[in-house]
């Protein structure tokens, strides 16, 4: 099963928090990347809905 972009970002974030060992600049960069991914998904979903696309429902496991 393919993971969503948000799930991948969160997974990378968790891996990075172990590997950066107190590098706040790197942690901030990763957090901003995740926030950007979430915002991009919201904008894409809104645009899709506006042009008449059906709303996608993510499966919860």
CSV table of C-alpha atoms in Angstrom, one decimal:
chain,number,residue,atom,x,y,z
A,1,UNK,CA,0.0,0.0,0.0
A,2,UNK,CA,1.4,3.4,-1.0
A,3,UNK,CA,1.8,6.0,1.7
A,4,UNK,CA,0.5,9.5,1.3
A,5,UNK,CA,2.9,12.4,1.0
A,6,UNK,CA,1.9,13.5,4.5
A,7,UNK,CA,2.6,10.1,6.0
A,8,UNK,CA,6.0,10.0,4.2
A,9,UNK,CA,6.8,13.5,5.5
A,10,UNK,CA,5.9,12.5,9.1
A,11,UNK,CA,8.0,9.3,8.8
A,12,UNK,CA,11.0,11.3,7.5
A,13,UNK,CA,10.5,13.8,10.3
A,14,UNK,CA,10.6,11.1,12.9
A,15,UNK,CA,13.7,9.5,11.4
A,16,UNK,CA,15.4,13.0,11.2
A,17,UNK,CA,14.6,13.8,14.8
A,18,UNK,CA,16.6,10.8,15.8
A,19,UNK,CA,19.5,11.6,13.4
A,20,UNK,CA,19.9,15.4,13.9
A,21,UNK,CA,20.7,15.2,17.6
A,22,UNK,CA,19.9,18.7,18.6
A,23,UNK,CA,20.3,20.6,15.4
A,24,UNK,CA,17.5,23.2,15.7
A,25,UNK,CA,18.0,24.6,12.2
A,26,UNK,CA,17.6,21.2,10.5
A,27,UNK,CA,14.5,20.4,12.7
A,28,UNK,CA,12.9,23.8,11.7
A,29,UNK,CA,13.6,23.0,8.0
A,30,UNK,CA,11.9,19.6,8.3
A,31,UNK,CA,8.9,21.1,10.2
A,32,UNK,CA,8.5,23.7,7.5
A,33,UNK,CA,8.6,21.1,4.8
A,34,UNK,CA,5.9,19.1,6.5
A,35,UNK,CA,3.7,22.2,6.9
A,36,UNK,CA,4.2,23.1,3.2
A,37,UNK,CA,3.2,19.5,2.2
A,38,UNK,CA,0.0,19.8,4.3
A,39,UNK,CA,-0.9,23.2,2.9
A,40,UNK,CA,-0.2,22.0,-0.7
A,41,UNK,CA,-2.6,19.0,-0.1
A,42,UNK,CA,-5.3,21.3,1.2
A,43,UNK,CA,-5.0,23.7,-1.7
A,44,UNK,CA,-4.9,20.9,-4.3
A,45,UNK,CA,-8.1,19.3,-2.7
A,46,UNK,CA,-9.8,22.7,-2.7
A,47,UNK,CA,-8.9,23.3,-6.4
A,48,UNK,CA,-10.0,19.8,-7.3
A,49,UNK,CA,-13.4,20.3,-5.6
A,50,UNK,CA,-13.8,23.7,-7.2
A,51,UNK,CA,-13.4,22.3,-10.8
A,52,UNK,CA,-16.0,19.7,-10.0
A,53,UNK,CA,-13.9,16.7,-8.9
A,54,UNK,CA,-15.3,14.3,-6.5
A,55,UNK,CA,-14.1,14.6,-2.9
A,56,UNK,CA,-11.6,11.9,-2.0
A,57,UNK,CA,-11.9,10.2,1.3
A,58,UNK,CA,-8.7,8.8,2.8
A,59,UNK,CA,-8.9,5.3,4.2
A,60,UNK,CA,-8.2,5.2,7.9
A,61,UNK,CA,-6.4,2.1,9.1
